[in-house]
């Protein structure tokens, strides 16, 4: 396991996972991204410009918040939240977007396309396009345009075109398919600003690197606050970008458990979940070899989660590698447990988390009860919950009945 | 290793000073059983070579027409074994027509590369076109294909640089699939320009026949492409004929008719 931080290799492999499974039409463009990224890494001006944006535009470093009242529900373990929800645009996604937007400008391209599930990556991309004066088209599954309508309005307000995707499951997987189709046709002018640590090499590595700042800051903040490293780091995993970002600098710290929380939807014993690492097996999806939810014939199975950002039947290849090497653990969390954690954090701390991040919170509650009161658990709070108020209002019956589309206003609300 | 029937068929077209007509249809479309007479109509109309598509849940290189067909096929319950069975039935009835399987990589990977090569060869298949398997990832497949006498057709694109073309054509067998345009499958009003340059650049690297696909839908375009290519590949236009038809029989007649028109087109260079 000594090599867990020296991945990927030159061909983009993290152990058996990763690589580059793409049509020939995209090979030149993907190689250009890889070359430009290597050059940018060696250019102090690139780092300086990115760091200035992260500080003055995004608002980094993001704070670390002790959540004592919430922790009381977690067996008394001390829970610390890394506040990526406080970044400009409301999630961790902006870290990667600003890096790739700068890269796009270096490549001389003037059009950004992206997929989005929860809409946070789409909003971040539309934001960067506005800031850099670029054209922007966002692909979003039609199901997700409805459940994350606030973010559709934000993207359009920022000047982006939002295309609802009606193929397949009409969610994140299909939005990625459509973005690839656009890229193949417009690759001369267009950069596909991929939003998670999946896709063909170099995306899994590059997106991880742009999010690494989360773990770098958090590691120092936890040491400073508690005098030691945390016992565990917990993050939700859709494609896996916020998790890779917060995990990466802890990988050499063998005593720190790394725990990714996947969306179990209605339960991993049902067919309606998105727990790729728990229930999938290795295959090729969206340009890399990784765990995939697939049937006996290698056809992708549609995933289900109340959280649009975690509703994806694939996962970044580095997570597949960390799972197989045992350096990270992955656990499922149901819709119901995530929604309860969402409400609990709101009511105990005055922080309304995204439904995605609520999966990590639910994982931390469970882990805290396992580890006991001496444990310190770092949770990546990847985003804020404004976008989810429609879903939460329906789920918990928060609106007066003539406004709510759902008349069930029981406070338990599970349905 | 290559496939003798495919090589002979393309060589015969070249000897007649014409391009070959290569037709594509997905298996399972319009139904598992209904694919056989549909492909037969393509052959009866005059296709020299047939590509049978393995429908996929995530056809990222296909436009709306083939996406729709794949969707119909998968909803109809088509399985990988049905695709192989369709190939077996077609090759048994048409022993002189080379039949290739065109498929995204994951279904082959999941089936097992060696097992798929063995079963495709046993079904009488001539080889595979694997549009999302780059040469860099293809060594294991190429060995299995060689062992079973299957051709492996790689795709080149207008964006492929010359040195990369050489790498690709060195590994491919049967023919080279030159994508006429940057984009996904689907009919287009314009095809020629990028394709002609790509064919010329590809020929500079290989003796293999170079066939052009993506966008061709009628005899005029087929003739235009036949002027500079060894083969003309048509897919979406056939699928569209089936989708537009009032009945399966009417669809077969329309597919046969289009194949006949295109077969004339490829003879007008
Ligand atoms: C707030 C938030 N967290 C997490 C995710 C999941 O993505 P990833 O697993 O790449 O961090 C999303 C994706 O939309 C998101 O918006």
XYZ file of C-alpha atoms and ligand atoms in Angstrom:
700
model
C 0.000 0.000 0.000
C 3.042 2.265 0.007
C 2.103 3.482 -3.447
C -1.367 4.794 -2.677
C -0.216 8.372 -3.125
C 1.869 7.829 -6.254
C -1.096 7.114 -8.473
C -2.061 7.384 -11.228
C 0.677 6.036 -13.492
C 1.490 7.602 -16.856
C -1.463 5.848 -18.516
C -3.837 7.121 -15.882
C -4.166 3.911 -13.883
C -4.835 3.755 -10.168
C -3.934 0.099 -9.753
C -6.395 -1.726 -12.006
C -8.679 1.299 -12.422
C -8.773 4.384 -14.599
C -7.214 4.557 -18.039
C -8.684 6.240 -21.065
C -11.579 4.552 -22.852
C -12.630 7.212 -25.301
C -13.501 7.537 -28.975
C -10.688 8.494 -31.293
C -12.356 11.849 -32.003
C -11.654 12.911 -28.415
C -8.112 11.593 -28.086
C -6.430 14.775 -29.305
C -8.555 16.967 -27.034
C -8.004 14.817 -23.956
C -4.257 14.737 -24.653
C -4.308 18.517 -24.981
C -5.953 18.802 -21.557
C -3.316 16.479 -20.086
C -0.426 18.404 -21.683
C -1.771 21.798 -20.733
C -2.359 20.635 -17.174
C 1.247 19.428 -16.879
C 2.484 22.773 -18.196
C 0.190 24.696 -15.865
C 1.450 22.723 -12.879
C 4.985 23.787 -13.701
C 4.003 27.443 -14.142
C 4.066 29.533 -10.946
C 1.819 32.121 -12.628
C -0.955 29.516 -12.926
C -0.790 28.627 -9.246
C -0.659 32.295 -8.292
C -3.733 33.165 -10.322
C -5.682 30.149 -9.071
C -4.761 30.820 -5.459
C -5.789 34.451 -5.753
C -9.175 33.393 -7.123
C -9.627 30.787 -4.399
C -8.932 33.415 -1.760
C -10.579 36.562 -3.084
C -13.395 35.112 -5.184
C -14.257 31.799 -3.531
C -13.498 32.916 0.007
C -10.964 30.263 0.962
C -9.824 28.976 3.336
C -13.226 27.628 4.283
C -13.792 27.467 8.064
C -13.774 24.432 10.312
C -16.819 24.363 12.583
C -17.239 22.423 15.833
C -20.820 21.187 15.984
C -21.358 20.362 19.653
C -25.131 20.019 19.751
C -25.102 17.811 16.674
C -22.245 15.752 18.120
C -24.340 14.931 21.145
C -26.452 12.763 18.832
C -23.331 10.979 17.598
C -22.432 9.181 20.789
C -20.616 12.298 21.941
C -17.817 11.969 19.423
C -16.434 15.370 18.462
C -17.577 16.249 14.961
C -15.842 18.960 12.982
C -17.332 20.239 9.737
C -15.194 21.431 6.853
C -17.386 24.208 5.541
C -17.274 23.876 1.751
C -20.897 25.062 1.843
C -19.561 28.548 2.558
C -17.606 28.769 -0.688
C -18.933 31.165 -3.309
C -21.700 29.349 -5.250
C -22.373 27.118 -2.245
C -20.331 23.962 -2.658
C -16.881 22.462 -3.169
C -17.436 22.303 -6.942
C -16.011 25.807 -7.505
C -12.457 24.649 -6.571
C -12.205 22.402 -9.611
C -14.155 24.715 -11.884
C -11.807 27.677 -11.409
C -8.784 25.465 -12.087
C -10.231 24.049 -15.282
C -11.563 27.425 -16.420
C -8.050 28.866 -16.197
C -6.815 25.866 -18.132
C -9.485 26.448 -20.780
C -8.261 29.995 -21.274
C -4.668 28.723 -21.604
C -5.846 26.294 -24.299
C -7.380 29.187 -26.224
C -10.908 27.819 -26.039
C -13.906 30.014 -25.329
C -16.779 27.634 -24.656
C -17.423 25.561 -21.524
C -19.787 22.620 -21.345
C -20.559 20.577 -18.275
C -22.881 17.973 -16.837
C -24.608 18.595 -13.577
C -26.729 16.528 -11.207
C -27.531 18.662 -8.193
C -26.854 21.739 -10.268
C -23.938 22.836 -8.073
C -21.327 21.950 -10.659
C -23.454 23.597 -13.326
C -23.804 26.758 -11.255
C -20.065 26.826 -10.568
C -19.291 26.355 -14.270
C -21.800 29.018 -15.312
C -20.212 31.306 -12.725
C -16.723 30.792 -14.118
C -18.025 31.305 -17.665
C -19.491 34.640 -16.592
C -16.276 35.615 -14.836
C -14.067 34.688 -17.789
C -16.437 35.856 -20.528
C -16.947 32.403 -22.017
C -19.958 30.727 -23.592
C -21.535 28.028 -21.470
C -23.905 25.102 -21.998
C -24.932 22.849 -19.117
C -26.488 19.408 -19.577
C -28.799 18.291 -16.814
C -31.100 15.286 -16.608
C -34.699 16.331 -16.941
C -35.568 14.696 -13.602
C -32.857 16.800 -11.967
C -33.973 20.060 -13.620
C -37.237 19.556 -11.739
C -35.862 18.553 -8.353
C -33.128 21.209 -8.438
C -35.109 23.959 -10.137
C -33.500 26.743 -8.105
C -30.124 25.895 -9.600
C -31.560 25.862 -13.139
C -32.697 29.445 -12.536
C -29.270 30.374 -11.131
C -27.463 28.981 -14.173
C -29.758 30.830 -16.559
C -29.380 34.025 -14.517
C -25.628 33.661 -14.958
C -26.095 33.518 -18.727
C -25.671 29.788 -19.329
C -27.824 27.671 -21.575
C -29.324 24.737 -19.642
C -30.300 21.714 -21.735
C -32.658 19.219 -20.045
C -31.634 15.700 -21.081
C -34.490 13.295 -21.763
C -32.605 10.112 -22.659
C -32.130 7.078 -20.398
C -32.772 7.644 -16.701
C -32.876 11.456 -17.268
C -30.340 11.975 -14.491
C -26.601 12.585 -14.099
C -25.378 9.605 -16.156
C -27.407 10.741 -19.138
C -26.309 14.348 -18.733
C -22.698 13.108 -18.998
C -23.554 11.129 -22.154
C -25.042 14.233 -23.750
C -22.084 16.411 -22.769
C -19.730 13.878 -24.402
C -21.825 14.050 -27.594
C -21.548 17.835 -27.619
C -17.796 17.650 -26.992
C -17.169 15.240 -29.882
C -18.947 17.650 -32.243
C -17.451 20.922 -30.947
C -14.088 19.951 -29.585
C -12.178 22.704 -31.422
C -13.823 25.521 -29.501
C -15.018 23.703 -26.419
C -13.642 22.360 -23.154
C -15.679 19.751 -21.327
C -15.335 20.930 -17.757
C -15.906 17.570 -16.106
C -17.285 17.921 -12.597
C -16.029 14.954 -10.665
C -13.051 12.592 -10.290
C -14.362 10.208 -12.975
C -13.920 10.228 -16.766
C -10.816 9.505 -18.853
C -7.282 10.314 -17.675
C -6.278 13.051 -16.742
C -9.662 14.091 -15.310
C -9.680 11.850 -12.202
C -6.198 13.055 -11.241
C -6.674 16.678 -12.236
C -10.037 17.131 -10.523
C -8.611 15.507 -7.386
C -5.649 17.864 -7.455
C -7.898 20.924 -7.750
C -9.908 19.747 -4.716
C -6.883 18.746 -2.690
C -6.971 22.153 -1.026
C -9.952 20.908 1.042
C -7.887 18.241 2.781
C -4.758 20.387 3.010
C -6.633 23.123 4.836
C -8.669 20.731 6.952
C -5.674 18.700 8.097
C -3.916 21.816 9.371
C -7.132 23.206 10.888
C -7.888 19.983 12.790
C -4.315 19.749 14.079
C -4.463 23.347 15.171
C -7.871 22.981 16.818
C -7.430 19.614 18.539
C -3.689 19.067 18.663
C -3.980 15.770 16.790
C -5.198 14.220 13.600
C -8.831 13.131 13.371
C -9.746 9.485 13.912
C -11.800 9.477 10.753
C -12.585 11.615 7.723
C -16.080 11.230 6.293
C -17.420 12.468 2.956
C -20.276 11.642 0.605
C -19.424 9.966 -2.696
C -21.284 10.576 -5.933
C -18.530 10.635 -8.529
C -16.261 11.231 -5.567
C -14.665 14.665 -5.982
C -15.329 16.176 -2.566
C -14.309 12.889 -0.966
C -11.021 12.635 -2.920
C -10.328 16.284 -2.135
C -10.694 15.866 1.615
C -9.139 12.349 1.733
C -6.037 12.905 -0.339
C -3.707 14.580 2.146
C -4.724 12.117 4.849
C -3.832 9.029 2.803
C -0.287 8.779 4.252
C -1.708 9.140 7.792
C -2.318 5.440 8.344
C -4.137 6.023 11.632
C -6.837 8.151 10.027
C -9.797 6.171 8.724
C -11.178 7.398 5.415
C -14.876 6.697 5.006
C -16.917 7.430 1.907
C -20.701 7.416 2.150
C -22.667 6.315 -0.906
C -26.344 6.872 -1.555
C -28.358 3.774 -0.671
C -31.639 5.287 -1.899
C -34.449 3.076 -0.658
C -31.903 0.531 0.604
C -29.093 -1.550 -0.889
C -31.306 -4.617 -0.581
C -33.744 -2.976 -3.048
C -33.012 -2.216 -6.713
C -33.401 1.506 -6.008
C -30.024 2.780 -4.835
C -26.803 4.389 -6.101
C -24.302 2.450 -3.991
C -21.772 1.731 -6.729
C -18.851 0.605 -4.575
C -21.066 -1.459 -2.279
C -23.084 -3.221 -4.953
C -21.337 -2.732 -8.302
C -18.469 -4.512 -9.988
C -15.599 -3.404 -12.232
C -16.437 -2.238 -15.739
C -15.960 0.696 -18.068
C -18.197 3.760 -17.879
C -17.636 7.320 -19.074
C -14.059 6.791 -20.118
C -12.495 4.834 -17.285
C -12.401 1.422 -15.685
C -14.047 1.565 -12.299
C -16.862 0.056 -10.250
C -20.167 0.324 -12.109
C -23.751 -0.659 -11.353
C -24.331 -2.964 -14.296
C -26.267 -6.037 -15.297
C -24.934 -9.418 -16.435
C -24.402 -8.072 -19.955
C -22.460 -4.971 -18.966
C -25.416 -2.642 -19.490
C -25.509 0.157 -16.952
C -28.271 -0.114 -14.350
C -30.171 3.068 -13.528
C -29.385 4.425 -10.097
C -31.783 6.016 -7.609
C -31.241 8.514 -4.840
C -33.173 11.400 -3.362
C -29.947 13.317 -3.904
C -29.398 14.321 -7.532
C -25.666 14.761 -6.957
C -25.184 11.193 -5.723
C -27.578 9.576 -8.201
C -24.886 8.047 -10.414
C -24.145 4.384 -11.279
C -20.372 4.935 -11.593
C -17.645 6.342 -9.338
C -14.178 7.809 -9.761
C -11.477 5.177 -10.371
C -9.295 6.277 -7.476
C -12.097 5.350 -5.080
C -12.236 1.882 -6.652
C -8.514 1.643 -5.989
C -8.789 2.894 -2.405
C -11.581 0.395 -1.785
C -9.635 -2.573 -3.148
C -6.455 -1.635 -1.283
C -8.481 -1.204 1.890
C -7.167 2.321 2.518
C -10.702 3.707 2.422
C -14.036 2.179 3.432
C -17.323 2.827 1.740
C -20.697 2.585 3.415
C -24.227 3.093 2.163
C -26.717 5.584 3.633
C -30.430 5.586 2.794
C -32.555 8.533 1.681
C -34.358 8.414 5.028
C -31.179 8.527 7.134
C -29.771 11.364 5.029
C -32.964 13.408 5.328
C -33.025 12.922 9.084
C -29.415 14.112 9.296
C -30.326 17.125 7.178
C -33.046 18.082 9.632
C -30.884 17.344 12.662
C -28.017 19.595 11.574
C -30.490 22.341 10.680
C -32.184 22.200 14.078
C -29.099 21.687 16.267
C -26.603 23.982 14.557
C -28.479 26.372 12.304
C -26.728 24.983 9.240
C -28.878 23.640 6.391
C -26.734 21.149 4.458
C -27.169 19.872 0.902
C -28.853 16.457 0.688
C -25.587 15.080 -0.765
C -23.605 16.280 2.258
C -26.351 15.006 4.569
C -25.325 11.486 3.595
C -21.883 12.185 5.062
C -23.507 13.622 8.189
C -25.614 10.500 8.625
C -22.473 8.397 8.182
C -20.752 10.444 10.897
C -23.661 9.959 13.304
C -23.373 6.203 12.890
C -19.594 6.233 13.123
C -19.613 8.443 16.211
C -21.816 5.935 18.006
C -19.322 3.212 17.045
C -16.189 5.130 18.058
C -17.439 6.724 21.259
C -16.902 10.118 22.923
C -13.116 10.309 22.547
C -13.244 10.206 18.780
C -12.693 13.191 16.508
C -14.491 12.950 13.185
C -13.912 15.357 10.321
C -16.893 15.627 7.966
C -16.701 17.381 4.630
C -19.811 19.517 4.418
C -19.667 19.695 0.643
C -22.575 22.045 0.021
C -25.458 24.057 1.354
C -29.074 23.029 1.178
C -30.895 25.998 -0.365
C -31.336 24.091 -3.621
C -32.973 21.234 -1.712
C -35.696 23.147 0.063
C -38.296 22.060 -2.478
C -37.472 18.380 -1.883
C -37.216 18.868 1.872
C -40.479 20.789 1.989
C -42.251 17.918 0.275
C -40.477 15.284 2.303
C -41.162 16.861 5.676
C -44.369 18.666 4.749
C -42.934 22.078 5.563
C -45.267 24.201 3.496
C -48.868 25.076 4.196
C -51.084 22.649 2.356
C -52.411 25.076 -0.263
C -48.794 25.822 -1.280
C -47.382 22.351 -0.968
C -47.819 19.884 -3.799
C -47.846 17.169 -1.166
C -50.503 17.263 1.530
C -48.577 14.995 3.884
C -47.402 17.383 6.589
C -46.504 14.898 9.273
C -43.234 15.983 10.818
C -41.717 12.519 10.320
C -42.529 12.754 6.672
C -40.746 9.639 5.431
C -42.589 8.250 2.429
C -4.443 -11.710 -38.033
C -7.280 -10.743 -40.218
C -10.473 -12.150 -41.629
C -10.247 -13.700 -45.081
C -13.881 -13.224 -46.108
C -13.785 -9.527 -45.220
C -10.484 -8.998 -47.047
C -11.750 -10.827 -50.152
C -15.013 -8.911 -50.216
C -13.288 -5.538 -50.060
C -10.670 -6.637 -52.596
C -13.422 -7.762 -54.985
C -15.111 -4.359 -54.795
C -11.781 -2.688 -55.458
C -11.218 -4.995 -58.454
C -14.572 -3.841 -59.824
C -13.332 -0.279 -59.440
C -16.056 0.619 -57.004
C -16.522 1.236 -53.318
C -18.098 -1.361 -51.064
C -21.428 -0.672 -49.364
C -21.319 -1.374 -45.643
C -24.657 -1.282 -43.828
C -25.289 -1.011 -40.084
C -28.311 -2.104 -38.068
C -28.575 -2.828 -34.357
C -29.510 -6.304 -33.143
C -32.788 -6.487 -31.235
C -34.303 -3.854 -33.501
C -37.191 -3.606 -34.098
C -37.321 -6.761 -31.942
C -35.021 -9.686 -31.186
C -36.638 -11.855 -33.883
C -37.422 -8.906 -36.170
C -33.757 -7.948 -36.564
C -33.055 -10.933 -38.802
C -35.419 -10.038 -41.684
C -34.363 -6.389 -41.332
C -30.688 -7.212 -41.791
C -31.651 -9.605 -44.593
C -33.366 -6.711 -46.402
C -30.112 -4.757 -46.150
C -28.221 -7.645 -47.750
C -30.895 -8.282 -50.384
C -30.779 -4.618 -51.354
C -27.045 -4.888 -52.047
C -24.915 -4.335 -48.933
C -21.501 -5.979 -49.376
C -20.622 -5.992 -45.682
C -22.902 -5.860 -42.630
C -22.303 -4.365 -39.209
C -24.578 -5.600 -36.441
C -24.725 -3.242 -33.502
C -24.788 -4.487 -29.918
C -27.316 -2.137 -28.299
C -25.990 -0.273 -25.272
C -27.456 1.576 -22.331
C -25.028 4.460 -22.845
C -24.456 5.021 -26.565
C -22.347 8.163 -26.213
C -21.240 8.099 -29.852
C -24.723 7.830 -31.270
C -27.188 10.500 -32.243
C -30.939 10.362 -31.566
C -31.798 7.831 -34.313
C -29.545 5.004 -33.141
C -30.188 5.936 -29.506
C -33.871 5.329 -30.175
C -33.168 1.982 -31.825
C -30.890 0.880 -28.965
C -33.566 1.868 -26.502
C -36.221 -0.137 -28.350
C -33.870 -3.121 -28.504
C -32.982 -3.028 -24.801
C -36.592 -2.542 -23.756
C -37.388 -5.518 -25.961
C -34.994 -7.513 -23.800
C -32.106 -8.061 -26.213
C -29.146 -9.797 -24.582
C -25.556 -10.219 -25.725
C -26.312 -13.857 -26.533
C -29.161 -12.705 -28.806
C -26.761 -10.463 -30.704
C -24.472 -13.428 -31.299
C -27.464 -15.548 -32.298
C -28.578 -12.906 -34.817
C -25.086 -12.933 -36.308
C -25.174 -16.725 -36.467
C -28.522 -16.745 -38.292
C -27.436 -14.073 -40.785
C -24.080 -15.639 -41.579
C -25.653 -19.087 -41.991
C -28.091 -17.718 -44.578
C -25.490 -15.488 -46.274
C -22.144 -17.282 -46.150
C -20.469 -14.866 -48.580
C -21.355 -11.704 -46.635
C -18.904 -10.641 -43.933
C -20.712 -9.670 -40.723
C -18.982 -7.480 -38.157
C -20.130 -6.695 -34.659
C -20.053 -3.011 -33.736
C -20.069 -2.528 -29.998
C -19.169 -0.273 -27.138
C -16.450 -1.801 -25.043
C -18.096 -2.574 -21.699
C -20.381 -5.381 -22.935
C -17.359 -7.183 -24.440
C -15.255 -6.532 -21.372
C -18.016 -7.884 -19.168
C -18.642 -10.944 -21.353
C -14.911 -11.703 -21.237
C -12.689 -10.665 -24.119
C -11.460 -14.153 -25.030
C -14.902 -15.667 -24.644
C -16.500 -12.989 -26.810
C -13.917 -13.473 -29.555
C -14.460 -17.244 -29.476
C -18.255 -16.983 -29.537
C -18.310 -14.309 -32.238
C -16.041 -16.432 -34.427
C -18.192 -19.505 -33.752
C -21.253 -17.498 -34.836
C -19.528 -16.814 -38.147
C -18.666 -13.195 -37.365
C -15.861 -11.567 -39.339
C -14.667 -9.204 -36.647
C -15.421 -6.211 -34.458
C -15.557 -2.446 -34.609
C -14.865 -1.062 -31.135
C -15.327 2.715 -31.250
C -14.510 3.445 -27.623
C -11.557 1.103 -27.258
C -8.383 3.040 -28.080
C -5.427 1.072 -29.475
C -3.543 1.690 -26.219
C -6.091 -0.443 -24.337
C -6.555 -3.090 -27.038
C -3.668 -5.576 -26.661
C -5.621 -8.331 -24.940
C -8.505 -8.039 -27.382
C -6.180 -8.019 -30.403
C -4.562 -11.241 -29.252
C -7.944 -12.917 -28.781
C -9.209 -11.658 -32.140
C -6.098 -12.913 -33.895
C -6.464 -16.322 -32.343
C -9.993 -16.605 -33.723
C -9.443 -15.121 -37.164
C -11.375 -11.946 -36.451
C -10.632 -8.545 -37.915
C -10.440 -5.531 -35.605
C -11.503 -2.308 -37.261
C -10.317 0.878 -35.567
C -11.867 4.281 -36.079
C -9.859 7.332 -37.147
C -11.230 10.863 -36.907
C -10.563 14.212 -38.584
C -8.855 15.240 -35.340
C -6.366 12.328 -35.491
C -2.849 13.578 -36.082
C -0.681 11.839 -38.680
C 1.629 10.037 -36.257
C -1.387 8.732 -34.398
C -2.977 7.526 -37.631
C 0.095 5.398 -38.196
C -0.155 3.898 -34.696
C -3.803 3.042 -35.218
C -3.559 1.596 -38.708
C -0.579 -0.532 -37.663
C -2.822 -2.339 -35.184
C -6.026 -2.548 -37.230
C -7.086 -5.265 -39.660
C -9.873 -5.613 -42.243
C -10.293 -1.933 -42.973
C -9.951 1.455 -41.344
C -13.151 3.251 -40.352
C -12.722 6.931 -41.164
C -15.249 9.121 -39.377
C -16.375 11.673 -41.958
C -17.242 14.380 -39.495
C -16.547 15.339 -35.902
C -19.672 14.226 -34.142
C -22.037 11.397 -33.344
C -23.913 9.109 -35.726
C -26.821 10.565 -37.664
C -27.608 11.692 -41.185
C -26.133 14.961 -42.391
C -26.657 17.190 -45.404
C -22.895 17.637 -45.945
C -20.266 14.929 -45.649
C -17.315 15.166 -48.032
C -14.717 17.733 -47.032
C -13.057 16.594 -43.824
C -13.403 12.971 -44.924
C -11.425 13.315 -48.137
C -8.449 14.798 -46.361
C -8.655 12.178 -43.607
C -8.777 9.326 -46.150
C -5.714 10.706 -47.922
C -3.807 11.061 -44.649
C -4.852 7.557 -43.589
C -3.816 5.993 -46.906
C -0.358 7.464 -46.422
C 0.029 5.149 -43.413
C -1.493 1.863 -44.571
C -2.436 -0.531 -47.354
C -5.707 -1.356 -45.606
C -8.930 -0.285 -47.320
C -10.290 2.963 -45.871
C -14.058 3.150 -45.498
C -15.970 6.283 -44.584
C -18.909 6.493 -42.220
C -21.017 9.017 -40.289
C -23.640 11.096 -42.019
C -24.142 9.365 -45.381
C -27.817 8.876 -46.163
C -28.423 8.859 -49.928
C -27.022 7.731 -53.271
C -25.604 11.146 -54.142
C -23.587 11.293 -50.928
C -22.569 7.658 -51.381
C -21.217 8.424 -54.858
C -19.422 11.500 -53.535
C -17.672 9.454 -50.836
C -17.069 6.476 -53.158
C -14.947 8.782 -55.304
C -12.196 8.759 -52.675
C -12.937 5.876 -50.264
C -12.889 2.069 -50.454
C -16.197 1.724 -48.717
C -19.219 3.738 -47.701
C -20.748 2.998 -44.284
C -24.428 3.797 -43.702
C -26.345 3.236 -40.481
C -28.758 5.879 -39.207
C -30.498 6.202 -42.591
C -31.479 2.499 -42.467
C -32.622 2.759 -38.871
C -34.666 5.832 -39.752
C -36.409 3.914 -42.586
C -37.518 1.303 -40.066
C -38.619 3.913 -37.520
C -40.665 5.748 -40.150
C -42.351 2.661 -41.612
C -46.006 1.895 -40.941
C -45.275 -1.830 -40.583
C -42.218 -4.065 -40.334
C -42.822 -5.323 -43.869
C -42.982 -1.765 -45.172
C -39.768 -1.068 -43.248
C -38.008 -4.023 -44.858
C -39.071 -2.812 -48.293
C -37.757 0.672 -47.492
C -34.441 -0.696 -46.191
C -34.058 -2.870 -49.301
C -34.833 0.063 -51.550
C -32.352 2.377 -49.810
C -29.641 -0.305 -49.930
C -30.249 -0.709 -53.666
C -29.981 3.044 -54.255
C -26.794 3.249 -52.209
C -25.384 0.204 -54.012
C -25.823 2.136 -57.247
C -24.238 5.177 -55.654
C -21.059 3.342 -54.663
C -20.729 2.150 -58.274
C -20.775 5.730 -59.640
C -17.332 6.932 -58.855
C -22.985 19.548 -2.491
C -22.547 18.372 -3.267
N -21.870 17.388 -2.646
C -21.467 16.285 -3.300
C -21.757 16.096 -4.630
C -21.338 14.811 -5.274
O -20.242 14.937 -6.113
P -18.831 14.377 -5.710
O -19.005 12.972 -5.254
O -18.037 14.484 -6.975
O -18.286 15.231 -4.636
C -22.438 17.092 -5.338
C -22.730 16.911 -6.764
O -23.562 17.484 -7.359
C -22.846 18.247 -4.635
O -23.518 19.221 -5.249
